[in-house]
Amino acid sequence: EADAGAVRVALEEETVLLEQVGGSDLAGRTFERIVIPMLDGDLVGMEAGMRWRTERTVSTPLYHANSLAIWAVGLCLLGDADRALAVVEEARGLAAPDDIADQLQLDLAEAYARALTGDGERCRILRDGYRRHAAHRGIDARADTGTGGHAATRSPGHSPCGA
């Protein structure tokens, strides 16, 4: 906790300096509001940070769809699959069809939400599509995705999607 407190103080000081010169510290604040709660096991705080990030990216279409997908994962972590699916639907309407990063992140978020709703078939379709796209790019999709460890993308023996 002392280390997290020191990080928060350093980020706050950096943010104040950046704001004084007209800059923004979305990356630092994202770390503070998402990563630190995740490391502390604070899922509610992590979801709040994810939601906060979407509020900051609404005027930046390049990042907003991805932020929404990440927030959808946070909602899934709290068990709110219906709201997560609504957020994914909103994000799909904003994401460019050729933006592979957004499409993969949205597929992961939707697969997770579908797993929570018991829609194993749709979950498997999304998970397997993600794995094919990732393998094509040399990514080991069986590993943690870096956004909280999507349950839907774990190895088949551990996936809520089923085999």
PDB file of C-alpha atoms in Angstrom:
ATOM      1  CA  GLU A   1       0.000   0.000   0.000  1.00  0.00           C
ATOM      2  CA  ALA A   2       2.871   2.383   0.723  1.00  0.00           C
ATOM      3  CA  ASP A   3       4.189   1.848  -2.804  1.00  0.00           C
ATOM      4  CA  ALA A   4       0.754   2.519  -4.296  1.00  0.00           C
ATOM      5  CA  GLY A   5       0.539   5.694  -2.231  1.00  0.00           C
ATOM      6  CA  ALA A   6       3.929   6.868  -3.487  1.00  0.00           C
ATOM      7  CA  VAL A   7       2.880   6.185  -7.067  1.00  0.00           C
ATOM      8  CA  ARG A   8      -0.316   8.160  -6.567  1.00  0.00           C
ATOM      9  CA  VAL A   9       1.609  11.141  -5.150  1.00  0.00           C
ATOM     10  CA  ALA A  10       4.109  11.086  -8.025  1.00  0.00           C
ATOM     11  CA  LEU A  11       1.317  10.843 -10.596  1.00  0.00           C
ATOM     12  CA  GLU A  12      -0.572  13.698  -8.981  1.00  0.00           C
ATOM     13  CA  GLU A  13       2.516  15.924  -9.063  1.00  0.00           C
ATOM     14  CA  GLU A  14       3.178  15.020 -12.704  1.00  0.00           C
ATOM     15  CA  THR A  15      -0.452  15.658 -13.643  1.00  0.00           C
ATOM     16  CA  VAL A  16      -0.438  19.095 -12.000  1.00  0.00           C
ATOM     17  CA  LEU A  17       2.692  20.032 -13.971  1.00  0.00           C
ATOM     18  CA  LEU A  18       1.236  18.754 -17.244  1.00  0.00           C
ATOM     19  CA  GLU A  19      -2.024  20.625 -16.676  1.00  0.00           C
ATOM     20  CA  GLN A  20      -0.096  23.839 -15.958  1.00  0.00           C
ATOM     21  CA  VAL A  21       1.482  23.655 -19.402  1.00  0.00           C
ATOM     22  CA  GLY A  22      -1.752  22.623 -21.135  1.00  0.00           C
ATOM     23  CA  GLY A  23      -0.969  18.920 -21.352  1.00  0.00           C
ATOM     24  CA  SER A  24      -2.895  15.835 -20.393  1.00  0.00           C
ATOM     25  CA  ASP A  25      -1.860  12.773 -18.439  1.00  0.00           C
ATOM     26  CA  LEU A  26      -4.402  10.192 -19.572  1.00  0.00           C
ATOM     27  CA  ALA A  27      -1.788   7.430 -19.516  1.00  0.00           C
ATOM     28  CA  GLY A  28      -0.641   8.195 -15.981  1.00  0.00           C
ATOM     29  CA  ARG A  29      -4.167   8.606 -14.697  1.00  0.00           C
ATOM     30  CA  THR A  30      -5.182   5.396 -16.455  1.00  0.00           C
ATOM     31  CA  PHE A  31      -2.389   3.600 -14.617  1.00  0.00           C
ATOM     32  CA  GLU A  32      -3.479   5.114 -11.341  1.00  0.00           C
ATOM     33  CA  ARG A  33      -7.191   4.463 -11.839  1.00  0.00           C
ATOM     34  CA  ILE A  34      -7.077   1.016 -13.499  1.00  0.00           C
ATOM     35  CA  VAL A  35      -3.768  -0.752 -12.923  1.00  0.00           C
ATOM     36  CA  ILE A  36      -3.288   0.081  -9.252  1.00  0.00           C
ATOM     37  CA  PRO A  37      -6.824  -1.025  -8.304  1.00  0.00           C
ATOM     38  CA  MET A  38      -6.292  -4.193 -10.360  1.00  0.00           C
ATOM     39  CA  LEU A  39      -3.071  -4.933  -8.469  1.00  0.00           C
ATOM     40  CA  ASP A  40      -4.889  -4.256  -5.194  1.00  0.00           C
ATOM     41  CA  GLY A  41      -7.661  -6.693  -6.217  1.00  0.00           C
ATOM     42  CA  ASP A  42     -10.181  -3.836  -6.220  1.00  0.00           C
ATOM     43  CA  LEU A  43     -12.521  -4.791  -9.084  1.00  0.00           C
ATOM     44  CA  VAL A  44     -15.007  -2.036  -8.270  1.00  0.00           C
ATOM     45  CA  GLY A  45     -12.228   0.566  -8.350  1.00  0.00           C
ATOM     46  CA  MET A  46     -10.810  -0.908 -11.545  1.00  0.00           C
ATOM     47  CA  GLU A  47     -14.205  -0.768 -13.285  1.00  0.00           C
ATOM     48  CA  ALA A  48     -14.639   2.824 -12.102  1.00  0.00           C
ATOM     49  CA  GLY A  49     -11.239   3.649 -13.621  1.00  0.00           C
ATOM     50  CA  MET A  50     -12.226   2.001 -16.884  1.00  0.00           C
ATOM     51  CA  ARG A  51     -15.463   4.003 -16.947  1.00  0.00           C
ATOM     52  CA  TRP A  52     -13.505   7.174 -16.118  1.00  0.00           C
ATOM     53  CA  ARG A  53     -11.203   6.515 -19.090  1.00  0.00           C
ATOM     54  CA  THR A  54     -14.174   6.224 -21.466  1.00  0.00           C
ATOM     55  CA  GLU A  55     -15.425   9.599 -20.271  1.00  0.00           C
ATOM     56  CA  ARG A  56     -12.021  11.113 -21.136  1.00  0.00           C
ATOM     57  CA  THR A  57     -11.823   9.552 -24.621  1.00  0.00           C
ATOM     58  CA  VAL A  58     -15.338  10.363 -25.845  1.00  0.00           C
ATOM     59  CA  SER A  59     -14.002  13.230 -27.987  1.00  0.00           C
ATOM     60  CA  THR A  60     -11.184  11.078 -29.372  1.00  0.00           C
ATOM     61  CA  PRO A  61     -12.726   8.501 -31.723  1.00  0.00           C
ATOM     62  CA  LEU A  62      -9.359   6.831 -32.279  1.00  0.00           C
ATOM     63  CA  TYR A  63      -9.311   5.672 -28.633  1.00  0.00           C
ATOM     64  CA  HIS A  64     -12.943   5.716 -27.594  1.00  0.00           C
ATOM     65  CA  ALA A  65     -14.107   2.381 -29.035  1.00  0.00           C
ATOM     66  CA  ASN A  66     -11.151   0.638 -27.397  1.00  0.00           C
ATOM     67  CA  SER A  67     -11.835   2.389 -24.090  1.00  0.00           C
ATOM     68  CA  LEU A  68     -15.443   1.231 -24.259  1.00  0.00           C
ATOM     69  CA  ALA A  69     -14.312  -2.355 -24.922  1.00  0.00           C
ATOM     70  CA  ILE A  70     -12.000  -2.224 -21.917  1.00  0.00           C
ATOM     71  CA  TRP A  71     -14.802  -0.832 -19.770  1.00  0.00           C
ATOM     72  CA  ALA A  72     -17.053  -3.691 -20.945  1.00  0.00           C
ATOM     73  CA  VAL A  73     -14.478  -6.097 -19.514  1.00  0.00           C
ATOM     74  CA  GLY A  74     -14.636  -4.216 -16.207  1.00  0.00           C
ATOM     75  CA  LEU A  75     -18.397  -4.603 -16.199  1.00  0.00           C
ATOM     76  CA  CYS A  76     -17.974  -8.334 -16.839  1.00  0.00           C
ATOM     77  CA  LEU A  77     -15.575  -8.585 -13.916  1.00  0.00           C
ATOM     78  CA  LEU A  78     -18.397  -7.222 -11.766  1.00  0.00           C
ATOM     79  CA  GLY A  79     -20.861  -9.686 -13.334  1.00  0.00           C
ATOM     80  CA  ASP A  80     -22.828  -7.055 -15.270  1.00  0.00           C
ATOM     81  CA  ALA A  81     -22.990  -8.893 -18.621  1.00  0.00           C
ATOM     82  CA  ASP A  82     -26.075  -7.096 -19.926  1.00  0.00           C
ATOM     83  CA  ARG A  83     -24.559  -3.658 -19.463  1.00  0.00           C
ATOM     84  CA  ALA A  84     -21.263  -4.927 -20.918  1.00  0.00           C
ATOM     85  CA  LEU A  85     -23.072  -6.143 -24.042  1.00  0.00           C
ATOM     86  CA  ALA A  86     -24.735  -2.725 -24.419  1.00  0.00           C
ATOM     87  CA  VAL A  87     -21.328  -1.029 -24.142  1.00  0.00           C
ATOM     88  CA  VAL A  88     -19.865  -3.440 -26.721  1.00  0.00           C
ATOM     89  CA  GLU A  89     -22.738  -2.666 -29.080  1.00  0.00           C
ATOM     90  CA  GLU A  90     -22.115   1.073 -28.684  1.00  0.00           C
ATOM     91  CA  ALA A  91     -18.390   0.587 -29.311  1.00  0.00           C
ATOM     92  CA  ARG A  92     -18.965  -1.545 -32.405  1.00  0.00           C
ATOM     93  CA  GLY A  93     -20.904   1.373 -33.863  1.00  0.00           C
ATOM     94  CA  LEU A  94     -17.859   3.615 -33.378  1.00  0.00           C
ATOM     95  CA  ALA A  95     -14.983   1.277 -34.231  1.00  0.00           C
ATOM     96  CA  ALA A  96     -13.551   1.295 -37.733  1.00  0.00           C
ATOM     97  CA  PRO A  97     -14.054  -2.130 -39.328  1.00  0.00           C
ATOM     98  CA  ASP A  98     -10.387  -2.240 -40.336  1.00  0.00           C
ATOM     99  CA  ASP A  99      -9.074  -1.323 -36.870  1.00  0.00           C
ATOM    100  CA  ILE A 100      -7.887  -4.773 -35.856  1.00  0.00           C
ATOM    101  CA  ALA A 101      -6.999  -3.752 -32.287  1.00  0.00           C
ATOM    102  CA  ASP A 102     -10.505  -2.440 -31.628  1.00  0.00           C
ATOM    103  CA  GLN A 103     -12.184  -5.406 -33.297  1.00  0.00           C
ATOM    104  CA  LEU A 104     -10.138  -7.919 -31.307  1.00  0.00           C
ATOM    105  CA  GLN A 105     -10.728  -6.074 -28.039  1.00  0.00           C
ATOM    106  CA  LEU A 106     -14.462  -5.917 -28.771  1.00  0.00           C
ATOM    107  CA  ASP A 107     -14.572  -9.630 -29.619  1.00  0.00           C
ATOM    108  CA  LEU A 108     -12.839 -10.426 -26.326  1.00  0.00           C
ATOM    109  CA  ALA A 109     -15.193  -8.236 -24.316  1.00  0.00           C
ATOM    110  CA  GLU A 110     -18.257  -9.678 -26.026  1.00  0.00           C
ATOM    111  CA  ALA A 111     -16.999 -13.257 -25.592  1.00  0.00           C
ATOM    112  CA  TYR A 112     -16.552 -12.621 -21.883  1.00  0.00           C
ATOM    113  CA  ALA A 113     -20.051 -11.163 -21.579  1.00  0.00           C
ATOM    114  CA  ARG A 114     -21.561 -14.019 -23.613  1.00  0.00           C
ATOM    115  CA  ALA A 115     -19.829 -16.525 -21.329  1.00  0.00           C
ATOM    116  CA  LEU A 116     -21.422 -14.830 -18.332  1.00  0.00           C
ATOM    117  CA  THR A 117     -24.873 -15.004 -19.922  1.00  0.00           C
ATOM    118  CA  GLY A 118     -24.442 -18.691 -20.663  1.00  0.00           C
ATOM    119  CA  ASP A 119     -24.261 -18.202 -24.445  1.00  0.00           C
ATOM    120  CA  GLY A 120     -21.392 -20.645 -24.862  1.00  0.00           C
ATOM    121  CA  GLU A 121     -21.859 -21.017 -28.614  1.00  0.00           C
ATOM    122  CA  ARG A 122     -21.484 -17.295 -29.378  1.00  0.00           C
ATOM    123  CA  CYS A 123     -18.655 -17.082 -26.850  1.00  0.00           C
ATOM    124  CA  ARG A 124     -16.750 -19.887 -28.633  1.00  0.00           C
ATOM    125  CA  ILE A 125     -17.290 -18.281 -32.040  1.00  0.00           C
ATOM    126  CA  LEU A 126     -15.857 -14.975 -30.798  1.00  0.00           C
ATOM    127  CA  ARG A 127     -13.024 -16.623 -28.864  1.00  0.00           C
ATOM    128  CA  ASP A 128     -12.014 -18.848 -31.758  1.00  0.00           C
ATOM    129  CA  GLY A 129     -12.133 -15.929 -34.208  1.00  0.00           C
ATOM    130  CA  TYR A 130      -9.926 -13.923 -31.876  1.00  0.00           C
ATOM    131  CA  ARG A 131      -7.476 -16.801 -31.633  1.00  0.00           C
ATOM    132  CA  ARG A 132      -7.287 -17.148 -35.434  1.00  0.00           C
ATOM    133  CA  HIS A 133      -6.651 -13.411 -35.920  1.00  0.00           C
ATOM    134  CA  ALA A 134      -4.124 -13.334 -33.095  1.00  0.00           C
ATOM    135  CA  ALA A 135      -2.262 -16.426 -34.340  1.00  0.00           C
ATOM    136  CA  HIS A 136      -2.053 -14.852 -37.786  1.00  0.00           C
ATOM    137  CA  ARG A 137      -0.222 -11.935 -36.122  1.00  0.00           C
ATOM    138  CA  GLY A 138       2.033 -14.151 -33.993  1.00  0.00           C
ATOM    139  CA  ILE A 139       0.173 -13.544 -30.719  1.00  0.00           C
ATOM    140  CA  ASP A 140      -0.306 -16.411 -28.257  1.00  0.00           C
ATOM    141  CA  ALA A 141      -4.009 -15.904 -27.584  1.00  0.00           C
ATOM    142  CA  ARG A 142      -4.014 -18.532 -24.862  1.00  0.00           C
ATOM    143  CA  ALA A 143      -2.083 -16.129 -22.638  1.00  0.00           C
ATOM    144  CA  ASP A 144      -3.562 -13.307 -20.599  1.00  0.00           C
ATOM    145  CA  THR A 145      -4.612 -10.468 -22.882  1.00  0.00           C
ATOM    146  CA  GLY A 146      -3.316  -7.728 -20.603  1.00  0.00           C
ATOM    147  CA  THR A 147      -6.752  -6.332 -19.817  1.00  0.00           C
ATOM    148  CA  GLY A 148      -7.593  -8.183 -16.689  1.00  0.00           C
ATOM    149  CA  GLY A 149      -7.317 -11.741 -18.026  1.00  0.00           C
ATOM    150  CA  HIS A 150     -10.462 -12.291 -20.028  1.00  0.00           C
ATOM    151  CA  ALA A 151     -12.000 -15.516 -18.791  1.00  0.00           C
ATOM    152  CA  ALA A 152     -13.403 -16.217 -22.250  1.00  0.00           C
ATOM    153  CA  THR A 153      -9.977 -16.396 -23.885  1.00  0.00           C
ATOM    154  CA  ARG A 154      -8.263 -18.823 -21.553  1.00  0.00           C
ATOM    155  CA  SER A 155      -7.305 -22.278 -22.765  1.00  0.00           C
ATOM    156  CA  PRO A 156     -10.278 -24.492 -23.687  1.00  0.00           C
ATOM    157  CA  GLY A 157     -10.038 -26.536 -20.479  1.00  0.00           C
ATOM    158  CA  HIS A 158     -10.461 -23.375 -18.416  1.00  0.00           C
ATOM    159  CA  SER A 159     -12.793 -21.340 -20.590  1.00  0.00           C
ATOM    160  CA  PRO A 160     -16.372 -20.578 -19.551  1.00  0.00           C
ATOM    161  CA  CYS A 161     -17.090 -20.881 -23.279  1.00  0.00           C
ATOM    162  CA  GLY A 162     -16.390 -24.613 -23.103  1.00  0.00           C
ATOM    163  CA  ALA A 163     -14.089 -26.618 -25.302  1.00  0.00           C
TER     164      ALA A 163
END
